[in-house]
Coordinates of C-alpha atoms in Angstrom, one line a residue:
Chain A
X207 CA 149.7 75.5 56.9
X208 CA 149.6 77.1 60.3
X209 CA 146.3 78.2 61.5
X210 CA 145.9 80.7 64.5
X211 CA 142.5 81.3 66.2
X212 CA 142.4 84.4 68.5
X213 CA 139.6 83.8 71.1
X214 CA 138.2 80.3 72.9
X215 CA 134.5 81.3 73.2
X216 CA 132.1 79.1 71.6
X217 CA 132.8 80.1 68.0
X218 CA 136.7 79.7 68.5
X219 CA 136.4 76.2 70.1
X220 CA 134.6 75.2 67.2
X221 CA 136.8 76.6 64.6
X222 CA 139.8 75.1 66.0
X223 CA 138.3 71.6 66.6
X224 CA 137.5 71.2 63.2
X225 CA 140.5 72.9 61.8
X226 CA 142.5 71.0 63.7
X227 CA 141.4 67.7 61.5
X228 CA 143.1 69.0 58.2
X229 CA 145.4 72.3 60.0
X230 CA 148.0 72.9 62.5
X231 CA 145.9 75.2 65.0
X232 CA 147.4 77.4 67.5
X233 CA 144.5 78.7 69.8
X234 CA 145.1 81.8 71.7
X235 CA 142.9 82.0 74.9
X236 CA 142.5 85.1 77.3
X237 CA 143.5 83.2 80.3
X238 CA 146.4 81.4 81.2
X239 CA 144.1 78.9 82.7
X240 CA 142.2 78.3 79.9
X241 CA 145.4 77.4 77.8
X242 CA 146.4 74.9 80.3
X243 CA 142.8 73.2 80.3
X244 CA 142.9 72.7 76.6
X245 CA 146.6 71.6 76.4
X246 CA 145.9 69.2 78.9
X247 CA 142.7 67.7 77.8
X248 CA 142.0 68.7 74.3
X249 CA 139.1 70.7 73.3
X250 CA 135.9 68.2 73.8
X251 CA 133.2 68.7 70.9
X252 CA 129.6 67.3 71.3
X253 CA 127.0 67.2 68.2
X254 CA 123.9 65.2 69.0
X255 CA 125.0 62.3 70.9
X256 CA 128.4 62.1 69.9
X257 CA 131.6 63.6 71.1
X258 CA 135.2 63.8 70.2
X259 CA 138.6 65.3 71.3
X260 CA 140.4 67.9 69.1
X261 CA 144.0 68.2 69.7
X262 CA 145.4 71.7 69.4
X263 CA 148.1 73.8 70.8
X264 CA 146.7 76.7 73.2
X265 CA 148.8 79.5 75.1
X266 CA 147.5 83.2 76.0
X267 CA 146.9 85.9 73.5
X268 CA 149.6 88.0 75.3
X269 CA 152.0 85.3 73.5
X270 CA 150.7 85.8 70.5
X271 CA 153.4 86.7 67.9
X272 CA 151.5 86.6 64.3
X273 CA 153.3 83.9 63.4
X274 CA 150.5 81.8 61.5
X275 CA 150.0 81.5 58.1
X276 CA 146.3 82.6 58.6
X277 CA 144.7 84.2 61.8
X278 CA 140.9 84.2 62.6
X279 CA 139.6 86.5 65.1
X280 CA 136.7 84.8 67.1
X281 CA 136.0 87.4 69.6
X282 CA 132.9 89.5 70.0
X283 CA 132.7 92.8 68.4
X284 CA 133.0 94.6 72.1
X285 CA 136.6 92.4 72.8
X286 CA 137.9 93.4 69.2
X287 CA 139.4 97.1 69.9
X288 CA 142.2 95.6 72.0
X289 CA 142.8 93.0 69.8
X290 CA 143.4 95.5 66.8
X291 CA 145.7 97.2 68.8
X292 CA 147.6 93.9 69.4
X293 CA 147.8 93.4 65.8
X294 CA 148.7 96.8 64.8
X295 CA 151.8 97.3 67.3
X296 CA 152.9 93.6 66.4
X297 CA 155.6 93.1 63.8
X298 CA 153.9 90.4 62.0
X299 CA 154.3 87.3 59.7
X300 CA 150.7 86.6 59.2
X301 CA 149.5 88.5 55.9
X302 CA 146.0 87.1 56.0
X303 CA 143.2 87.8 58.5
X304 CA 139.8 86.7 58.7
X305 CA 137.4 88.5 61.2
X306 CA 134.4 86.6 62.4
X307 CA 132.2 89.3 64.4
X308 CA 128.7 90.1 64.1
X309 CA 127.2 93.7 62.9
X310 CA 129.2 95.4 60.9
X311 CA 130.0 98.5 63.2
X312 CA 133.8 97.1 63.1
X313 CA 134.6 97.3 59.3
X314 CA 135.9 101.0 60.0
X315 CA 138.0 99.6 62.7
X316 CA 140.0 97.1 60.5
X317 CA 141.0 99.8 58.0
X318 CA 143.8 100.6 60.4
X319 CA 145.3 97.0 60.3
X320 CA 148.4 97.0 58.4
X321 CA 147.9 93.5 57.3
X322 CA 148.0 92.4 53.4
X323 CA 145.0 90.5 53.0
X324 CA 141.8 91.1 55.3
X325 CA 138.7 88.7 55.4
X326 CA 135.6 88.8 56.9
X327 CA 133.2 86.1 57.6
X328 CA 129.7 85.6 58.9
X329 CA 129.1 82.0 60.9
X330 CA 125.8 80.0 60.6
X331 CA 126.7 77.6 63.2
X332 CA 125.0 77.4 66.5
X333 CA 127.7 76.5 69.2
X334 CA 127.5 76.8 73.1
X335 CA 130.6 77.0 75.5
X336 CA 129.9 74.4 78.1
X337 CA 133.4 74.7 79.9
X338 CA 136.7 76.0 79.5
X339 CA 137.7 73.4 76.6
X340 CA 133.9 72.0 75.9
X341 CA 131.8 73.2 73.1
X342 CA 128.4 72.0 72.2
X343 CA 127.9 72.2 68.1
X344 CA 124.0 72.4 68.4
X345 CA 123.7 74.0 64.7
X346 CA 125.3 73.0 61.9
X347 CA 125.2 75.4 59.2
X348 CA 128.2 76.8 57.2
X349 CA 130.6 79.7 57.3
X350 CA 130.5 82.5 54.8
X351 CA 134.1 85.1 53.8
X352 CA 134.8 87.3 51.8
X353 CA 137.5 89.6 50.8
X354 CA 137.5 93.0 52.5
X355 CA 141.0 94.1 51.4
X356 CA 143.8 92.3 49.1
X357 CA 143.8 88.8 47.6
X358 CA 141.1 86.3 47.2
X359 CA 143.5 83.8 46.8
X360 CA 144.5 82.9 50.2
X361 CA 141.0 82.8 51.4
X362 CA 140.2 80.2 48.5
X363 CA 143.3 78.0 49.5
X364 CA 141.9 78.0 53.0
X365 CA 138.6 77.4 52.3
X366 CA 139.8 74.3 49.8
X367 CA 141.7 72.8 52.7
X368 CA 139.1 72.9 55.8
X369 CA 137.3 69.8 56.2
X370 CA 134.4 69.0 54.4
X371 CA 131.8 68.8 57.2
X372 CA 132.8 72.4 58.1
X373 CA 132.5 74.3 54.6
X374 CA 133.7 78.1 54.4
X375 CA 132.2 79.2 51.2
X376 CA 133.8 82.3 49.7
X377 CA 132.0 85.0 48.8
X378 CA 132.2 87.7 45.9
X379 CA 130.5 90.7 48.1
X380 CA 131.3 91.4 51.7
X381 CA 128.8 93.6 52.1
X382 CA 125.9 91.8 50.8
X383 CA 127.5 89.0 52.9
X384 CA 127.3 91.1 56.0
X385 CA 123.8 92.8 55.5
X386 CA 122.4 89.5 55.2
X387 CA 123.4 88.3 58.3
X388 CA 122.8 91.7 60.1
X389 CA 119.3 92.1 59.3
X390 CA 118.8 88.5 60.7
X391 CA 120.7 89.6 63.8
X392 CA 119.1 93.0 64.1
X393 CA 115.4 91.8 63.6
X394 CA 115.6 88.2 65.8
X395 CA 118.1 88.7 68.5
X396 CA 117.0 91.8 70.4
X397 CA 113.1 91.1 70.1
X398 CA 113.9 87.5 71.3
X399 CA 116.0 89.1 74.2
X400 CA 113.2 91.5 75.3
X401 CA 110.5 89.0 75.2
X402 CA 112.7 85.8 76.7
X403 CA 111.1 83.9 73.8
X404 CA 112.6 81.4 71.5
X405 CA 113.0 82.5 67.7
X406 CA 109.6 80.5 67.2
X407 CA 107.8 82.6 68.7
X408 CA 108.2 85.8 66.4
X409 CA 106.1 83.8 63.3
X410 CA 103.7 82.1 65.7
X411 CA 102.6 85.1 67.6
X412 CA 100.6 87.5 65.2
X413 CA 101.6 90.5 67.4
X414 CA 105.2 89.9 67.6
X415 CA 105.1 89.0 64.0
X416 CA 103.8 92.4 63.7
X417 CA 106.7 94.3 66.0
X418 CA 109.1 92.0 63.7
X419 CA 108.0 93.4 60.0
X420 CA 107.7 97.1 61.5
X421 CA 111.1 96.7 63.0
X422 CA 112.1 95.5 59.4
X423 CA 111.5 97.8 57.5
X424 CA 112.8 100.5 59.7
X425 CA 115.9 98.6 58.9
X426 CA 115.9 97.9 55.0
X427 CA 115.0 101.8 54.8
X428 CA 118.6 102.5 56.7
X429 CA 120.4 100.0 54.5
X430 CA 118.8 101.2 51.4
X431 CA 117.9 97.6 50.6
X432 CA 115.8 96.9 47.5
X433 CA 114.0 93.4 47.4
X434 CA 113.0 93.8 51.0
X435 CA 110.7 90.8 50.4
X436 CA 113.4 88.6 49.7
X437 CA 115.3 89.7 52.8
X438 CA 112.3 89.4 54.7
X439 CA 111.4 86.0 53.9
X440 CA 115.3 84.6 54.5
X441 CA 114.6 86.0 58.4
X442 CA 111.1 84.3 58.4
X443 CA 113.0 81.0 57.6
X444 CA 115.4 81.4 59.8
X445 CA 112.7 82.0 62.7
X446 CA 111.2 78.9 61.6
X447 CA 114.4 77.0 60.9
X448 CA 115.5 77.5 64.6
X449 CA 111.9 77.9 65.8
X450 CA 113.2 76.2 69.4
X451 CA 116.7 77.8 69.9
X452 CA 117.3 80.9 72.1
X453 CA 118.9 83.7 70.0
X454 CA 122.6 84.4 71.4
X455 CA 121.4 87.7 72.8
X456 CA 118.8 86.3 75.0
X457 CA 121.4 84.0 76.3
X458 CA 123.9 86.9 76.7
X459 CA 120.8 88.7 78.7
X460 CA 119.9 86.1 81.0
X461 CA 123.8 85.1 81.7
X462 CA 124.2 89.1 82.7
X463 CA 126.8 89.2 79.7
X464 CA 127.5 92.1 77.5
X465 CA 125.4 91.6 74.1
X466 CA 126.5 92.2 70.7
X467 CA 123.9 95.2 70.6
X468 CA 126.4 97.9 70.0
X469 CA 127.9 96.2 66.8
X470 CA 124.2 95.2 65.5
X471 CA 121.3 98.1 66.1
X472 CA 124.1 100.6 67.5
X473 CA 125.7 100.3 64.0
X474 CA 122.3 100.9 62.6
X475 CA 121.6 104.1 64.6
X476 CA 125.2 105.3 63.8
X477 CA 124.1 104.9 59.8
X478 CA 120.8 106.9 60.6
X479 CA 122.0 109.6 62.1
X480 CA 124.8 110.0 59.2
X481 CA 121.6 109.7 56.8
X482 CA 119.7 112.2 59.0
X483 CA 116.8 109.2 59.3
X484 CA 114.5 108.9 62.2
X485 CA 114.4 105.7 63.4
X486 CA 112.2 105.4 66.3
X487 CA 111.6 101.6 66.6
X488 CA 115.3 101.1 66.4
X489 CA 115.8 103.2 68.9
X490 CA 113.5 101.8 71.2
X491 CA 114.6 98.4 71.2
X492 CA 118.1 99.5 71.5
X493 CA 117.5 100.9 74.5
X494 CA 115.4 98.5 76.0
X495 CA 118.3 95.9 75.1
X496 CA 120.8 98.6 76.6
X497 CA 118.9 98.7 79.8
X498 CA 118.4 95.1 80.2
X499 CA 121.9 94.5 80.0
X500 CA 122.6 96.8 82.7
X501 CA 119.9 95.7 85.0
X502 CA 121.0 92.2 84.7
X503 CA 124.8 92.7 85.0
X504 CA 123.7 94.2 88.1
X505 CA 125.3 97.8 87.7
X506 CA 122.4 100.1 88.3
X507 CA 123.0 103.6 88.6
Chain B
X136 CA 71.7 106.6 100.5
X137 CA 72.2 103.4 99.0
X138 CA 75.4 102.8 97.1
X139 CA 75.5 100.2 94.4
X140 CA 78.9 98.8 93.1
X141 CA 79.1 96.7 90.2
X142 CA 82.4 94.4 90.1
X143 CA 84.0 93.0 93.0
X144 CA 87.7 92.8 92.2
X145 CA 90.3 94.7 94.0
X146 CA 88.7 98.4 93.4
X147 CA 85.1 97.0 94.1
X148 CA 86.2 95.1 96.9
X149 CA 87.8 97.9 98.5
X150 CA 85.0 100.9 97.7
X151 CA 82.5 98.5 99.2
X152 CA 84.6 98.2 102.5
X153 CA 85.4 102.0 102.8
X154 CA 82.0 103.0 101.7
X155 CA 80.0 100.5 104.0
X156 CA 81.4 102.9 106.7
X157 CA 78.7 105.5 105.8
X158 CA 76.2 104.0 103.5
X159 CA 74.3 101.4 102.8
X160 CA 76.1 99.1 100.1
X161 CA 75.0 96.7 97.6
X162 CA 77.8 94.7 95.7
X163 CA 77.0 93.3 92.6
X164 CA 79.4 90.1 91.8
X165 CA 80.0 88.4 88.5
X166 CA 79.4 84.6 90.3
X167 CA 76.9 83.6 92.9
X168 CA 79.8 81.9 94.9
X169 CA 81.4 85.5 95.8
X170 CA 78.1 86.8 96.4
X171 CA 77.6 83.9 98.9
X172 CA 81.1 84.1 100.8
X173 CA 80.6 88.2 100.9
X174 CA 77.2 87.8 102.6
X175 CA 78.4 85.1 105.0
X176 CA 81.9 86.4 106.0
X177 CA 81.8 90.0 105.4
X178 CA 84.8 91.8 103.3
X179 CA 88.3 91.5 105.0
X180 CA 90.2 94.6 104.1
X181 CA 93.8 94.5 105.2
X182 CA 96.0 97.5 105.5
X183 CA 99.5 97.1 106.6
X184 CA 99.5 94.9 109.7
X185 CA 95.8 95.9 110.5
X186 CA 92.6 94.2 109.6
X187 CA 89.0 94.7 109.6
X188 CA 85.7 93.3 108.3
X189 CA 83.1 95.3 106.4
X190 CA 79.6 93.7 106.1
X191 CA 77.9 94.8 102.7
X192 CA 74.7 93.1 101.0
X193 CA 76.0 91.2 97.9
X194 CA 74.3 89.6 95.2
X195 CA 75.2 88.2 91.5
X196 CA 75.3 91.4 89.0
X197 CA 72.3 89.5 86.8
X198 CA 70.2 90.4 89.8
X199 CA 71.2 94.2 89.7
X200 CA 67.9 96.2 89.2
X201 CA 69.0 99.9 89.4
X202 CA 67.3 100.5 92.5
X203 CA 70.2 102.0 94.5
X204 CA 70.8 106.0 94.6
X205 CA 74.5 105.9 93.2
X206 CA 75.8 103.0 91.5
X207 CA 79.6 102.6 91.2
X208 CA 80.7 100.7 88.1
X209 CA 84.0 99.4 89.2
X210 CA 84.7 96.6 86.3
X211 CA 87.9 96.3 84.0
X212 CA 87.2 98.6 80.8
X213 CA 87.2 95.4 78.4
X214 CA 84.2 93.6 80.7
X215 CA 82.3 97.4 80.4
X216 CA 80.5 96.6 77.2
X217 CA 78.3 94.1 78.7
X218 CA 77.6 95.9 81.7
X219 CA 76.3 99.0 79.8
X220 CA 73.9 96.7 77.9
X221 CA 72.5 95.7 81.1
X222 CA 72.2 99.1 81.9
X223 CA 70.6 100.2 79.0
X224 CA 68.1 97.8 78.8
X225 CA 66.9 97.9 82.6
X226 CA 64.5 100.3 83.5
X227 CA 66.2 102.3 86.2
X228 CA 65.6 104.0 89.6
X229 CA 69.1 104.9 89.6
X230 CA 70.0 108.3 88.3
X231 CA 73.9 108.5 89.0
X232 CA 76.4 106.5 87.8
X233 CA 80.2 106.7 88.4
X234 CA 82.6 104.8 86.0
X235 CA 86.0 104.0 87.6
X236 CA 87.7 102.4 84.4
X237 CA 91.0 103.3 83.3
X238 CA 92.0 104.6 79.8
X239 CA 89.5 107.0 77.8
X240 CA 88.3 104.9 74.7
X241 CA 85.2 103.8 76.9
X242 CA 83.9 107.4 77.2
X243 CA 82.3 107.2 73.6
X244 CA 80.3 103.9 75.0
X245 CA 79.0 105.7 77.9
X246 CA 77.0 108.1 75.4
X247 CA 74.2 105.8 75.3
X248 CA 73.3 105.4 78.5
X249 CA 70.2 107.1 79.1
X250 CA 70.8 108.0 83.0
X251 CA 70.6 111.5 84.3
X252 CA 74.1 111.9 85.7
X253 CA 77.4 110.4 84.3
X254 CA 80.5 110.8 86.5
X255 CA 83.7 109.5 85.6
X256 CA 86.5 108.8 88.4
X257 CA 90.2 107.7 88.3
X258 CA 91.6 106.0 91.3
X259 CA 94.8 106.4 93.0
X260 CA 94.9 103.7 95.5
X261 CA 96.8 100.4 95.3
X262 CA 94.6 97.3 96.1
X263 CA 95.4 93.4 95.3
X264 CA 92.4 91.0 95.9
X265 CA 93.8 88.3 97.8
X266 CA 90.4 86.0 97.8
X267 CA 86.7 86.2 96.9
X268 CA 86.2 88.3 99.9
X269 CA 89.6 89.5 100.9
X270 CA 91.3 92.6 99.6
X271 CA 94.6 94.0 100.7
X272 CA 94.9 98.1 100.5
X273 CA 98.7 98.2 99.7
X274 CA 98.5 102.0 98.3
X275 CA 96.4 104.7 100.2
X276 CA 95.9 107.2 98.0
X277 CA 92.5 109.3 96.8
X278 CA 89.6 109.1 94.1
X279 CA 89.2 111.7 91.6
X280 CA 85.6 112.3 90.0
X281 CA 84.3 114.7 87.6
X282 CA 80.8 115.4 85.7
X283 CA 80.5 113.8 82.4
X284 CA 77.0 114.4 81.8
X285 CA 74.3 116.1 83.9
X286 CA 74.8 117.8 87.6
X287 CA 77.3 118.2 89.4
X288 CA 75.3 118.3 92.7
X289 CA 74.5 114.4 93.3
X290 CA 78.3 114.0 93.0
X291 CA 79.5 116.6 95.6
X292 CA 76.8 115.5 97.7
X293 CA 78.1 111.4 97.4
X294 CA 81.8 112.8 98.1
X295 CA 80.5 115.1 101.3
X296 CA 79.3 111.7 102.8
X297 CA 82.0 109.0 102.3
X298 CA 84.7 108.5 105.0
X299 CA 87.6 111.0 105.7
X300 CA 89.8 108.7 105.3
X301 CA 88.7 107.3 101.7
X302 CA 88.1 110.7 99.9
X303 CA 86.8 111.6 96.7
X304 CA 87.7 115.0 95.2
X305 CA 85.4 116.6 92.7
X306 CA 87.1 117.5 89.7
X307 CA 86.3 120.4 87.2
X308 CA 87.4 119.0 83.8
X309 CA 86.9 115.4 83.4
X310 CA 89.0 115.5 80.6
X311 CA 92.1 116.9 82.5
X312 CA 91.6 114.5 85.0
X313 CA 91.5 111.3 82.7
X314 CA 94.6 112.6 80.5
X315 CA 96.4 112.8 83.7
X316 CA 95.9 109.3 84.8
X317 CA 96.1 108.2 80.6
X318 CA 99.4 109.1 80.6
X319 CA 100.7 107.4 83.8
X320 CA 99.0 104.7 82.8
X321 CA 100.2 104.6 79.1
X322 CA 104.0 105.2 80.3
X323 CA 104.3 103.2 83.2
X324 CA 102.3 100.0 82.8
X325 CA 103.2 98.8 79.3
X326 CA 107.0 99.4 80.0
X327 CA 107.2 97.8 83.3
X328 CA 105.0 94.9 81.8
X329 CA 107.3 94.1 78.8
X330 CA 110.4 94.6 80.7
X331 CA 109.3 92.8 83.8
X332 CA 110.4 95.2 86.3
X333 CA 109.2 97.3 89.3
X334 CA 108.2 101.1 88.8
X335 CA 111.4 102.2 90.0
X336 CA 113.6 100.9 87.5
X337 CA 111.9 103.1 85.0
X338 CA 114.2 105.9 86.3
X339 CA 116.9 104.3 88.3
X340 CA 117.9 102.8 85.0
X341 CA 119.3 105.4 82.5
X342 CA 118.5 103.5 79.3
X343 CA 114.7 102.6 80.6
X344 CA 114.5 106.5 81.5
X345 CA 115.4 107.3 77.8
X346 CA 112.6 104.9 76.6
X347 CA 110.3 106.2 79.0
X348 CA 110.9 110.1 78.1
X349 CA 110.6 109.2 74.2
X350 CA 107.4 107.4 74.4
X351 CA 106.0 110.1 76.9
X352 CA 106.9 112.9 74.3
X353 CA 105.1 110.8 71.4
X354 CA 101.9 110.2 73.8
X355 CA 101.7 114.2 74.6
X356 CA 101.7 114.8 70.7
X357 CA 98.4 112.7 70.0
X358 CA 97.0 114.5 73.2
X359 CA 98.1 117.6 72.1
X360 CA 99.3 118.7 75.6
X361 CA 101.3 122.0 76.5
X362 CA 103.1 121.9 79.7
X363 CA 104.6 118.7 79.0
X364 CA 107.4 118.8 81.7
X365 CA 104.6 119.3 84.2
X366 CA 102.9 115.8 83.1
X367 CA 106.8 114.4 83.0
X368 CA 107.3 115.4 86.5
X369 CA 104.1 113.9 87.5
X370 CA 104.9 110.7 85.7
X371 CA 108.9 110.6 87.3
X372 CA 107.3 111.3 90.8
X373 CA 105.1 108.2 90.4
X374 CA 107.9 106.1 89.4
X375 CA 109.4 107.1 92.5
X376 CA 106.7 106.9 94.7
X377 CA 106.0 103.6 93.7
X378 CA 109.5 102.5 93.0
X379 CA 108.9 99.2 94.8
X380 CA 105.6 98.3 93.2
X381 CA 104.8 96.3 90.7
X382 CA 102.4 97.8 87.9
X383 CA 99.0 96.4 87.3
X384 CA 99.8 95.4 84.0
X385 CA 102.8 93.9 85.1
X386 CA 100.7 91.5 87.8
X387 CA 98.3 90.9 84.8
X388 CA 100.7 89.9 82.4
X389 CA 102.6 87.5 85.0
X390 CA 99.2 85.9 86.2
X391 CA 98.2 85.2 82.4
X392 CA 95.1 87.9 82.6
X393 CA 93.8 90.3 80.3
X394 CA 95.6 93.6 80.6
X395 CA 94.3 97.2 79.9
X396 CA 96.4 97.7 76.9
X397 CA 93.2 98.2 74.8
X398 CA 91.7 101.1 77.1
X399 CA 95.2 102.7 77.2
X400 CA 97.4 102.5 74.3
X401 CA 94.8 101.1 72.1
X402 CA 92.9 104.8 73.0
X403 CA 96.0 106.7 71.7
X404 CA 96.3 104.5 69.1
X405 CA 92.7 105.5 67.4
X406 CA 93.5 108.9 68.1
X407 CA 97.0 109.0 66.5
X408 CA 94.7 107.5 63.3
X409 CA 91.9 110.2 63.4
X410 CA 94.5 112.7 63.5
X411 CA 96.5 110.9 60.9
X412 CA 99.6 110.9 63.2
X413 CA 102.3 108.3 63.0
X414 CA 103.2 107.1 66.5
X415 CA 105.2 104.2 65.9
X416 CA 106.9 104.0 69.6
X417 CA 103.3 103.5 70.8
X418 CA 102.4 100.9 68.1
X419 CA 105.4 98.5 68.9
X420 CA 105.1 98.8 72.4
X421 CA 101.3 98.1 72.1
X422 CA 102.0 94.9 70.0
X423 CA 104.7 94.0 72.2
X424 CA 102.1 93.6 75.0
X425 CA 99.3 92.3 73.0
X426 CA 101.9 89.4 72.2
X427 CA 102.7 88.7 75.8
X428 CA 99.1 88.9 76.4
X429 CA 98.8 86.1 74.2
X430 CA 101.5 84.3 75.1
X431 CA 100.9 84.1 78.6
X432 CA 97.7 83.1 78.2
X433 CA 98.4 80.3 76.0
X434 CA 96.2 80.8 73.2
X435 CA 98.9 80.3 70.4
X436 CA 98.0 80.8 66.8

């Protein structure tokens, strides 16, 4: 079974490394240089004090021809639209696509993809790209995946064949799975990025905690969630378990990269607008991040 | 005419320096050491490349006996309550008090002061305390003052005698005067302190500008203001004129000092509660600052 992975950022490199243990992996990179590095040296994967080399085939994404049996899309949501165009206008063999983007705003874009089976996934690993062919697996977690369109069997088959230390859990309800991740991302990521604090600060500082809860309640209202206390408990547990981590959005802001704010709070604002609901807190947090993003990227007006 | 000034922070030192040109000034400090420094060396006041020494009498505030003709209270709002207790239980000669605190939450505390004439003022100077007897006058502005209780004549008399380069403008309506300053402080100070940016960023960054306007509108709603566009224009003008300045709240946060957030947004939240109005944006900004204050001061839970 041939696995194609589009995108060789931290998540793409992580998936390529682990999946190469049980599959033949083709990794599609943005640049020719990165593909060359990976082909020459393999992917160096670090975990704690251990490290190993994974051998995969890499080539630039413009050479992608949709010939793999199962294709994983591991780009950020804001890079997804050009990939979708590529997929749409490719005469493909590949019938199975798994999308690993954060947020939920991209789900509507996936409708136009002519493939047979579309899956979506949420990644709970921590990974840091340390070089074009180096990835640091700094948080061991799981990957959840569910059917968005088509049959579940190919996903189950893929899941069965993945290495045990890198499990893919097949979920029944894609929406519930994605809402779960969205809430966590929508609360922890933007607040830590605005405040410049580690995840734990949101529960250790009584005032930040108050902001967290207020924002959480506004988000629940948009998503129409019952059992809010279960979701809140989950957010708090993640703050606790990752207390010493810097969220991906904080790291993006500090590095002057685009953040996933559109995929996360942008999606919630769109939903709020559709429902004609007023969401002043989501809005203020959204604009603070958009502003910081612009500031750090240095493209002032 | 003897002027007493209680508090020898940046504003106290600034007032003492300028007023010593036309008045006999007694400056009351928190510590014995600061009074000794000022008595020995005078106050060094810097303005651009110029500098000069002002000679004033200093003594610790616990020796204050209310013997001056006109007393200016130049402590921060959060230090005011202990000063008020001192004033209340002092058998005073002084009939005239001018309070220079930011915010409006302290107005209700002033009702208990048994003095004949109570004045309030808003300071539009920029000043930085650079040492126990050194102040940098980095923004030349004016001081507004108005009657809170009693007669206007003593205030006019004081104003007439102040040096021309340090004008005190007597205003008719204390509330309008203070609301003006409050709005400016409530919008510019907390946002710049959360974002860690200079005042100009709030109008140069389109997203920060959006946050500014949304917060401004919520504040206007609490204060029941008509002619909102005039107030907004004023806020924007100040962002422009002080584009390269770091707000006092930003400096307080960075230095791990208490901020004036209670006096400013705390007051507005109290007003909102009285009016049973929902103010989610003021609230989120208030708690973000309270949290940062706690974080920077290092007194975590």
